[in-house]
XYZ file of C-alpha atoms in Angstrom:
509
model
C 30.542 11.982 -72.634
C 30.136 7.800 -72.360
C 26.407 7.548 -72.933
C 24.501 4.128 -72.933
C 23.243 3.020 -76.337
C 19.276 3.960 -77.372
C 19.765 7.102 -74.820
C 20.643 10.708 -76.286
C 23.120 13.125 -73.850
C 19.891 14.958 -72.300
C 17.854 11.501 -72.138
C 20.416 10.051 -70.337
C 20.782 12.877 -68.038
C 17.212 12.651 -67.435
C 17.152 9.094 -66.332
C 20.071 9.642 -63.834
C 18.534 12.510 -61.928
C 15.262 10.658 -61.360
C 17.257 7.578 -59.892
C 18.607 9.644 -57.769
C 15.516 11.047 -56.658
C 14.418 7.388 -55.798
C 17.266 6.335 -53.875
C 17.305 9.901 -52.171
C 13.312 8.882 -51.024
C 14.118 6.017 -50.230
C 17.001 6.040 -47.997
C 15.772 9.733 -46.365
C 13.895 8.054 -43.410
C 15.220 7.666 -39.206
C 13.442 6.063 -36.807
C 13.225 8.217 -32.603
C 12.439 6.921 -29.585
C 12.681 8.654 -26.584
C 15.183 10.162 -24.851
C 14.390 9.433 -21.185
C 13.709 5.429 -20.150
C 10.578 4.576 -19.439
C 9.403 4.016 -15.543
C 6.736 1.487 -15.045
C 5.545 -0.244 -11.383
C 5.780 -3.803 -11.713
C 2.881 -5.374 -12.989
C 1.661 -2.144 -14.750
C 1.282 -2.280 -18.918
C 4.558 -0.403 -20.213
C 4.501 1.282 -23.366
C 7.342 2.070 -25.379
C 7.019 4.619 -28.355
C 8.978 4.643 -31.717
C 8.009 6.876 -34.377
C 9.042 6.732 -38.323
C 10.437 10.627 -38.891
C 9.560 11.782 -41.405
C 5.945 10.825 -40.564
C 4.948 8.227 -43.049
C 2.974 5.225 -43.440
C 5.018 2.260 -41.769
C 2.320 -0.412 -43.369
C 4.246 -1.638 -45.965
C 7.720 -2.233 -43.810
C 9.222 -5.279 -41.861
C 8.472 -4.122 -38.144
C 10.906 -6.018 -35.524
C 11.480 -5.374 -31.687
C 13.564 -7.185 -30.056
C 15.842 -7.456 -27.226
C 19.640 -8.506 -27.207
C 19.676 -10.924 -30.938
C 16.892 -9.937 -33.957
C 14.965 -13.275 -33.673
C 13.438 -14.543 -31.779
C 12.160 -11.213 -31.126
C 9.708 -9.956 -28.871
C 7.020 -8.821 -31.304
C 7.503 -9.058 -35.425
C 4.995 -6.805 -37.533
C 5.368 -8.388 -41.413
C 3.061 -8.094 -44.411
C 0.332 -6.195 -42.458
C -0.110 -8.648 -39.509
C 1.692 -9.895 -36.560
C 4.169 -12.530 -36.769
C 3.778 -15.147 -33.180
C 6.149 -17.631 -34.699
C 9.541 -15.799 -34.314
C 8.444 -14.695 -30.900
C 10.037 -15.050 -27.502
C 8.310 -17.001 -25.236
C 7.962 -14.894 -22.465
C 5.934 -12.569 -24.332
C 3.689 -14.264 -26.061
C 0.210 -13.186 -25.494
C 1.884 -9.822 -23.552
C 2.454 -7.680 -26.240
C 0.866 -5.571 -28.548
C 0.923 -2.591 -31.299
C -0.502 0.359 -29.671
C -3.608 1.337 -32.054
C -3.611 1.639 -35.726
C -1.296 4.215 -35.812
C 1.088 2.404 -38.079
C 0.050 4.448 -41.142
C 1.621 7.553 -39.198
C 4.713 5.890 -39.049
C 4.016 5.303 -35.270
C 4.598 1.644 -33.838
C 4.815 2.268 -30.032
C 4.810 -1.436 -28.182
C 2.335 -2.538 -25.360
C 3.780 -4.967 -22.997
C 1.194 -5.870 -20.579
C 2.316 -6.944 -16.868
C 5.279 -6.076 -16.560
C 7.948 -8.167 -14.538
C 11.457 -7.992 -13.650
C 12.903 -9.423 -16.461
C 11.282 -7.136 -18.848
C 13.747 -4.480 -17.450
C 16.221 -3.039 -19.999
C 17.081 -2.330 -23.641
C 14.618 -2.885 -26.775
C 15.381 -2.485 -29.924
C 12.821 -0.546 -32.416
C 13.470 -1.553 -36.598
C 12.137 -0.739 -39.441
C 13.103 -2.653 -43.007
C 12.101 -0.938 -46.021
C 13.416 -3.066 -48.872
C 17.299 -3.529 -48.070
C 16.746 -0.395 -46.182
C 16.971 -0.312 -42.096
C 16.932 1.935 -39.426
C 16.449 1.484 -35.208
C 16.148 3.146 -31.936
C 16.910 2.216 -28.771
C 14.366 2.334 -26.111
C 15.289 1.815 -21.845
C 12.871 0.117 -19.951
C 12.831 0.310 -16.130
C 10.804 -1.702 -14.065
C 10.200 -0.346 -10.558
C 9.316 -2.950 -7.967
C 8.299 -1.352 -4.388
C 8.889 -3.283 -1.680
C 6.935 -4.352 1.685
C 7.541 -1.129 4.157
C 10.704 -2.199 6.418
C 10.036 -4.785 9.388
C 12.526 -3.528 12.086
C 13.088 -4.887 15.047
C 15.568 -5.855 18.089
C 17.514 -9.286 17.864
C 19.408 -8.658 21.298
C 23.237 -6.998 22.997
C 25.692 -7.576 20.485
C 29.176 -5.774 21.372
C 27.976 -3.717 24.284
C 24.800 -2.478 22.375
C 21.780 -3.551 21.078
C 21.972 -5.210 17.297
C 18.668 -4.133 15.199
C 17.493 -5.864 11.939
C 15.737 -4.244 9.118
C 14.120 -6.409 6.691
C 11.891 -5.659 3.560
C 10.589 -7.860 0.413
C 9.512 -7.554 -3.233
C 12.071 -4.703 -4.865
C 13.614 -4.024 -7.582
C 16.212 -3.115 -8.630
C 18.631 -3.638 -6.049
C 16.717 -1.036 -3.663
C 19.432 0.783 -1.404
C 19.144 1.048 2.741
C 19.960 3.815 4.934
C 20.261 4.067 8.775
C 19.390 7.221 10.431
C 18.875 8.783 14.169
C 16.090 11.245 14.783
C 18.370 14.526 13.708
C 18.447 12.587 10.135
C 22.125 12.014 11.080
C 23.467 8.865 8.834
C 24.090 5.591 10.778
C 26.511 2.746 9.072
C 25.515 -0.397 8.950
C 27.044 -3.598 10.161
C 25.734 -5.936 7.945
C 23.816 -6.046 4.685
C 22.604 -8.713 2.713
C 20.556 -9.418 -0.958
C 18.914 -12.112 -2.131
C 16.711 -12.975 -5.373
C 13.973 -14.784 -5.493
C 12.270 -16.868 -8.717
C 10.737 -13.736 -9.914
C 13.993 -12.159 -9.929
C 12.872 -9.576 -6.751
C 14.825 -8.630 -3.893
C 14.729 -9.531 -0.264
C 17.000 -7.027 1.778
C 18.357 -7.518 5.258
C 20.479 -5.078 6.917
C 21.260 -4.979 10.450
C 23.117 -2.096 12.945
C 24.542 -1.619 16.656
C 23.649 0.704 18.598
C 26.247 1.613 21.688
C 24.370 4.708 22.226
C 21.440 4.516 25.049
C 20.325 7.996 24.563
C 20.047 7.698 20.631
C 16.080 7.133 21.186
C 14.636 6.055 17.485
C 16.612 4.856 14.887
C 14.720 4.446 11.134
C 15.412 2.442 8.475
C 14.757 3.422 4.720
C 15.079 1.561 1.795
C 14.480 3.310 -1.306
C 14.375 2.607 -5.369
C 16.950 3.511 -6.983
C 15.399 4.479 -10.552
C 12.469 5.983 -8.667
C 13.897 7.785 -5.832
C 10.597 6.184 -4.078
C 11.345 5.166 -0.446
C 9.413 3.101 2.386
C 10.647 4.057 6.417
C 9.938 2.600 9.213
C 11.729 3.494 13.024
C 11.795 1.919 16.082
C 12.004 3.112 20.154
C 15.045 2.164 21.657
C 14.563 2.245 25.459
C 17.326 2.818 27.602
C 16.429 0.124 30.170
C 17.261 -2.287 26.957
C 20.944 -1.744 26.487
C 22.670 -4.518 28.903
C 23.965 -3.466 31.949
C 25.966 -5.294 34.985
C 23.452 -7.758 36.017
C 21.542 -5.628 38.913
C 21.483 -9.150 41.128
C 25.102 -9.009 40.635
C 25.985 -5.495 41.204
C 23.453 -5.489 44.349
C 25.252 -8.701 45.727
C 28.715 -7.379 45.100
C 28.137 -4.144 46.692
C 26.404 -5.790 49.967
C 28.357 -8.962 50.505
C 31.573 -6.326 51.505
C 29.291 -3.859 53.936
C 27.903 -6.951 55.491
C 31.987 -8.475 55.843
C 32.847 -5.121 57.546
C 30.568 -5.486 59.868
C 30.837 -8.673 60.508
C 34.674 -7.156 61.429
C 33.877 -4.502 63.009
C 31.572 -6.570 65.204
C 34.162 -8.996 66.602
C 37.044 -6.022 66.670
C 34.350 -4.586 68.940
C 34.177 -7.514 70.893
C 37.900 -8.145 71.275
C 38.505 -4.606 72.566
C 35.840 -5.594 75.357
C 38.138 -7.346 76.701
C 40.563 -4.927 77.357
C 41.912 -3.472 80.307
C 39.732 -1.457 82.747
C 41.543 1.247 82.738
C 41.046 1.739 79.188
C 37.473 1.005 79.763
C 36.112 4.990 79.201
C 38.096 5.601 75.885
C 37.289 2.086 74.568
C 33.300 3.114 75.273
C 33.965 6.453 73.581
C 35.624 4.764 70.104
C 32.672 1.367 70.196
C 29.746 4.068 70.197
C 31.363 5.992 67.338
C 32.392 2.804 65.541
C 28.953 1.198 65.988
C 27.194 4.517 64.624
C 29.418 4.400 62.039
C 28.995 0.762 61.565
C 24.619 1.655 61.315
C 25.310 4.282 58.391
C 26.786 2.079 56.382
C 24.501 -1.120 56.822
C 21.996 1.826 55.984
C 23.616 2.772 52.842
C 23.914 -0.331 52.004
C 20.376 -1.138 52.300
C 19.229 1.975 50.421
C 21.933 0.986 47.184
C 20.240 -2.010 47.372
C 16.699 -0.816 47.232
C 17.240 1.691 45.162
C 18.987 -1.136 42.678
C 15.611 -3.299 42.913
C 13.642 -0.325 42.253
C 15.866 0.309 39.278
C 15.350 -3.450 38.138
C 11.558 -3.077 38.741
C 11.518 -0.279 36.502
C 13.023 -1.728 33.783
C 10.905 -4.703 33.930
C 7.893 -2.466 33.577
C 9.415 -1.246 30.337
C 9.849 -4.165 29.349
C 6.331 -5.066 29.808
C 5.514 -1.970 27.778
C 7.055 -2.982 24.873
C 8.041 -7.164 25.235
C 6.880 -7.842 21.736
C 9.907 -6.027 20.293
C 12.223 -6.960 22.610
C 13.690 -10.631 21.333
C 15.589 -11.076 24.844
C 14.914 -11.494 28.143
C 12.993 -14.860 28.058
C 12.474 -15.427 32.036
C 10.266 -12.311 31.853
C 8.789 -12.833 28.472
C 7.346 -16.059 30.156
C 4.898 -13.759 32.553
C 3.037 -12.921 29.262
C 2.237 -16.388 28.358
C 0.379 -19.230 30.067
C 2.077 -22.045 30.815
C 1.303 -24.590 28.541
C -0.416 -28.349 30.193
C 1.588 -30.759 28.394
C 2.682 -34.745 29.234
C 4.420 -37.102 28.036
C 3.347 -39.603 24.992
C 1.868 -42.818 27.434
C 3.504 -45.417 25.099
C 6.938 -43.657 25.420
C 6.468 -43.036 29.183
C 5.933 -47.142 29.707
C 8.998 -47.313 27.443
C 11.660 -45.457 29.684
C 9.653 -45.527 32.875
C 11.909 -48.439 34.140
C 15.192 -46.401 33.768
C 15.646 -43.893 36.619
C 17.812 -41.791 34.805
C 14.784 -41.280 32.091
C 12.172 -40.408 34.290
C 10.726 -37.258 32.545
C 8.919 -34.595 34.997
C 6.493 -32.991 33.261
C 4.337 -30.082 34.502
C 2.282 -26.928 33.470
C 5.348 -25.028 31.106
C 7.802 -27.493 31.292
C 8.943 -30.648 30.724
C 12.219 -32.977 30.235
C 12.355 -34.851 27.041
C 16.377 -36.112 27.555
C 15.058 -39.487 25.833
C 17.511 -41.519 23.098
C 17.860 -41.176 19.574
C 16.596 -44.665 19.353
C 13.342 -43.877 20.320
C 10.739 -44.552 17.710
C 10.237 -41.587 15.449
C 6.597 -39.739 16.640
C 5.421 -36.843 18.268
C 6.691 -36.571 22.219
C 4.191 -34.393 23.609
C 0.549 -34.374 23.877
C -1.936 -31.765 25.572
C -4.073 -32.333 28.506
C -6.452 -30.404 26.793
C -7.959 -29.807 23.320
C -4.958 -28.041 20.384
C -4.725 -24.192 21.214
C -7.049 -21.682 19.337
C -6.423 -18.774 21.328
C -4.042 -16.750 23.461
C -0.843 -16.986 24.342
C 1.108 -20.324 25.615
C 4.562 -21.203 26.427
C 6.401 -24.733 27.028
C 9.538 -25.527 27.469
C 12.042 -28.962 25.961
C 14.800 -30.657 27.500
C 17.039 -31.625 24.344
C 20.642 -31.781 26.016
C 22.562 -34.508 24.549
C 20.108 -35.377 21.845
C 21.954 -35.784 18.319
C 18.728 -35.320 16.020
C 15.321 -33.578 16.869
C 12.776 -31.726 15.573
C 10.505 -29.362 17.887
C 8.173 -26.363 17.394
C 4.092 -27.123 16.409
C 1.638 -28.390 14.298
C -1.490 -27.159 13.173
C -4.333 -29.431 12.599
C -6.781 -28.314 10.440
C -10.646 -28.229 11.593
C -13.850 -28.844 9.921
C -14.979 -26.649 7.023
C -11.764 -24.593 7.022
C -11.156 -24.443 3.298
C -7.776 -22.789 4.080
C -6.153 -25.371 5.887
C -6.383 -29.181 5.143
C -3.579 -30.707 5.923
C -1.729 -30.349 9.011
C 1.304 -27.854 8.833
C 4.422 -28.261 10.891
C 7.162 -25.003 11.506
C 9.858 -26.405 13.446
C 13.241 -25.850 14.759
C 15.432 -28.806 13.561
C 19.006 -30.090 14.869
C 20.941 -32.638 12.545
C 24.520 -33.408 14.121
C 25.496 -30.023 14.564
C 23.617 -28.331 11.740
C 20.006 -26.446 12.517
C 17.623 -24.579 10.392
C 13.937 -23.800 10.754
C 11.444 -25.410 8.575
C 7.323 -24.508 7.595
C 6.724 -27.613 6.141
C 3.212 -29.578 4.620
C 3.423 -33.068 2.950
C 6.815 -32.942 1.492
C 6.227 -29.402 0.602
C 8.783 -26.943 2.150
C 7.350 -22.996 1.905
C 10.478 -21.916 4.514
C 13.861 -23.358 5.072
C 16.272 -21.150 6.922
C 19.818 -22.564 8.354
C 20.142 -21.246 11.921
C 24.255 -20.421 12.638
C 24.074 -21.643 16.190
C 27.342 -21.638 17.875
C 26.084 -23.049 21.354
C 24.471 -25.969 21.702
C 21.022 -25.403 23.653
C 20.529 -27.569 26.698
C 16.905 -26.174 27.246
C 14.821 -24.616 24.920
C 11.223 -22.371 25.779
C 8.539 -22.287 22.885
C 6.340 -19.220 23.004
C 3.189 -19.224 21.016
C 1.468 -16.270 20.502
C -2.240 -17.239 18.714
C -3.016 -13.892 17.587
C -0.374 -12.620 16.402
C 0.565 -15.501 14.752
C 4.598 -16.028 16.016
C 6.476 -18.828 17.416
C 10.113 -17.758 18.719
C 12.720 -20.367 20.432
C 14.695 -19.302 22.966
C 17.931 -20.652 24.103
C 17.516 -21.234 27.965
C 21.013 -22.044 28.491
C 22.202 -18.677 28.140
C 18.788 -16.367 27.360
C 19.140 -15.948 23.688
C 16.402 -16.062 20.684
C 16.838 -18.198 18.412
C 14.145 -17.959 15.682
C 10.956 -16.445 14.883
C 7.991 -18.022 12.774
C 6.576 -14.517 12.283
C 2.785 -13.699 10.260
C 1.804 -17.361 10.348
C -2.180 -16.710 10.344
C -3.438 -19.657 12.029
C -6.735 -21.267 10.794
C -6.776 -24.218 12.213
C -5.928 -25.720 16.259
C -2.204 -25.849 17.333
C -0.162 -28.426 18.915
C 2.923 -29.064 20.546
C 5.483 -31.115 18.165
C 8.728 -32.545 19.366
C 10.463 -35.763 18.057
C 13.353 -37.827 18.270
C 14.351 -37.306 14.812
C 14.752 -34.549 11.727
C 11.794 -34.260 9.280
C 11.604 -36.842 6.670
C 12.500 -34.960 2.883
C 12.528 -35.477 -0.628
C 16.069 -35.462 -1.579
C 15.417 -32.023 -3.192
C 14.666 -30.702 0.614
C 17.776 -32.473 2.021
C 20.889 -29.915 4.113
């Protein structure tokens, strides 16, 4: 036996088996977290456990959470106190050690508010010495969204196209179409965007071909949580686009009224005839005219009974116009038409050229001025700004290169919400568009507008109440764009100008 010098055999023996008992105590420690992540609602407190097994005091070690890298961390517990200097910055003054707990070997972390970027993986370590050991703990943060807006944009493909939009998830929330028997629909279209705070804006859109479907719903649910918003809409039948009835009804009556018209003159010619044919050509005129009288009548009743149809689905229209982004011509019956002129420096202007005479009245107007027209606002009211109701106006903008049109609103005294005037506006530069809510410089919407057709005419309905302004094309009936929720404070104008709204070069196309 090699024994060390001073030491006897059973001294030496002695001194091994107690360094074994120290490295044996020292090294016998793991460190659990739990085995299921962790769901918190955004901006909730989250906290994540970690526990020191075999209980034990934790006082003494080097304490370290962290994310993907060991520094900087997001919280470092050293020499009985909290470390802030090798912290991450998003953190700071966020998290926490849950109680005093530490001398139980428990260090479970408080993150306070939680956002979207606190989602995922932390790391849990204790350092005892040259000693370590770590868990892993799963975070999930579970952002609910707004409940789904649905509503219908219009025929699209020999249906109806609906649009399902919602705000403020995350994860990545998934969408699902469904009829009333809970029968799966498949989408057309789905988009998702981020925004700063790293949530999710979903749009998702679907065509219906079937008119007897009734209500379709859309639901968008979480996919840690399993949590779900719905929302459905009525689809009336009268909706789904048909044969025009002025059509049908003209091309079903212009050919009774031509056979008549034929039958009429053959009847006239075989006056003429011979007399001796003059009994048998009496006998076949009366049965030709009475046949002639049925089918004027039947003609008559197709045609009533095609207005009656067309009356009937204006009523349901009427019913429910608000979701129905189409039919502008009868949209304008729930609107009053709006008493605006034309700007009287402008009018003295052009007033000399006969082909820029503008005729303006109640509702509508013609604006077809030149882009070199000085840059202000076109239109003024014959009355104070609107504060109530429901008003509609329409623009003449056919050939114009580079205008801006929608409204302002100006604020009014002792409104401590609005103090500036803000514009939202439908914008054309060359042959880009988008729609714009804009205040001094400062742009809170921007949306390009994929127009394919180049509006010769274009109505403005302003609905007060319910805050919404929606463009409509009236060269061929179609919406355009929506300013949806804008809570007015403050009066509102009419706004249309010879030129696109003047940016920062951060707002530019």
């Amino acid at each position: 036996m090699v024994c060390f010098p001073g030491y006897s055999p059973a001294g030496f023996l002695l001194l091994l088996l107690q360094a074994s008992r120290w490295c044996s105590a020292v090294s016998e420690f793991s460190v659990k977290g739990p085995d299921e992540p962790i769901n918190v609602l955004l901006g909730a407190d989250a906290t994540l456990p970690c526990q020191l097994s075999p209980e034990q005091s934790a006082a003494h070690m080097h304490i370290r959470w962290y994310r993907d890298q060991l520094s900087p961390a997001v919280l470092v517990y050293q020499n009985g106190q909290e470390r802030g200097g090798q912290q991450m910055l998003e953190y700071r003054g966020r998290t926490e050690l849950v109680g005093d707990s530490i001398h139980k070997g428990s260090v479970a972390l408080l993150i306070q508010h939680v956002r979207a970027s606190d989602n995922g993986q932390y790391q849990c370590r204790f350092e005892d010495g040259h000693i370590s050991q770590e868990a892993i703990v799963e975070l999930h943060v579970i952002g609910l969204g707004s409940a789904p807006h649905v509503q219908l944009m219009g025929p699209e493909d020999g249906g109806i196209r609906v649009l399902c939009s919602s705000g403020g998830w995350f994860p990545k929330p998934r969408v699902q179409w469904s009829n009333m028997a809970g029968v799966k629909l498949p989408t057309l279209s789905e988009s998702q965007t981020q925004d700063g705070d790293g949530l999710f804006y979903v749009e998702a859109s679907l065509v219906v071909t079937d008119s007897s479907l009734g209500n379709v719903t859309c639901s968008i649910q979480n996919p840690f949580s399993d949590q779900e918003k719905v929302s459905a809409i009525f689809l009336p039948e009268p909706f789904f686009p048909r044969t025009s009835p002025w059509k049908a009804a003209l091309a079903g009556t212009l050919p009774v009224l031509g056979l008549l018209l034929i039958g009429i003159s053959y009847t006239g010619w075989r006056e003429h005839q011979a007399k001796e044919r003059e009994v048998k050509k009496t006998k076949k005129e009366s049965h030709e005219r009475d046949q002639m009288r049925n089918e004027k009548e039947m003609a008559l009743t197709a045609k009533a009974n095609l207005e009656a149809e067309l009356e009937g689905r204006k009523a349901l229209y009427n019913e429910d116009w608000k979701k129905a982004l189409l039919y502008p011509d009868w949209r304008k019956e729930q609107f009053q038409p709006a008493p605006v002129t034309l700007s009287h420096e402008i009018f003295h202007q052009n007033n000399s050229d006969p082909e820029r005479k503008e005729n303006f009245r109640e509702g509508t107007q013609d604006l077809s001025l030149s882009n070199k027209q000085e840059d202000c606002n076109l239109i003024t009211l014959t009355q104070e700004g609107f504060s109530f109701w429901r008003h509609f106006w329409e623009v003449d903008i056919e050939d114009i290169d580079e205008w801006t049109l929608g409204i302002y609103e100006e604020p009014i005294e002792n409104n401590k919400y609005l103090q500036k005037k803000k514009y939202r506006v439908l914008e054309k530069k060359g042959c880009e568009y988008r729609a714009l809510t804009y205040c001094l410089q400062d742009i809170s919407l921007e949306k390009s507008l994929p127009i394919e057709k180049c509006p010769r005419k274009i109505v403005i309905f302003l609905d007060y109440e319910d805050g919404d302004i929606s463009f409509y094309n009236m060269t061929d009936g179609t919406h355009i764009f929506s300013f949806t929720q804008a809570s007015f404070s403050g009066s509102v104008h009419p706004y249309f100008k010879l030129k696109s709204m003047e940016m920062s070069s951060s707002a530019q196309y």
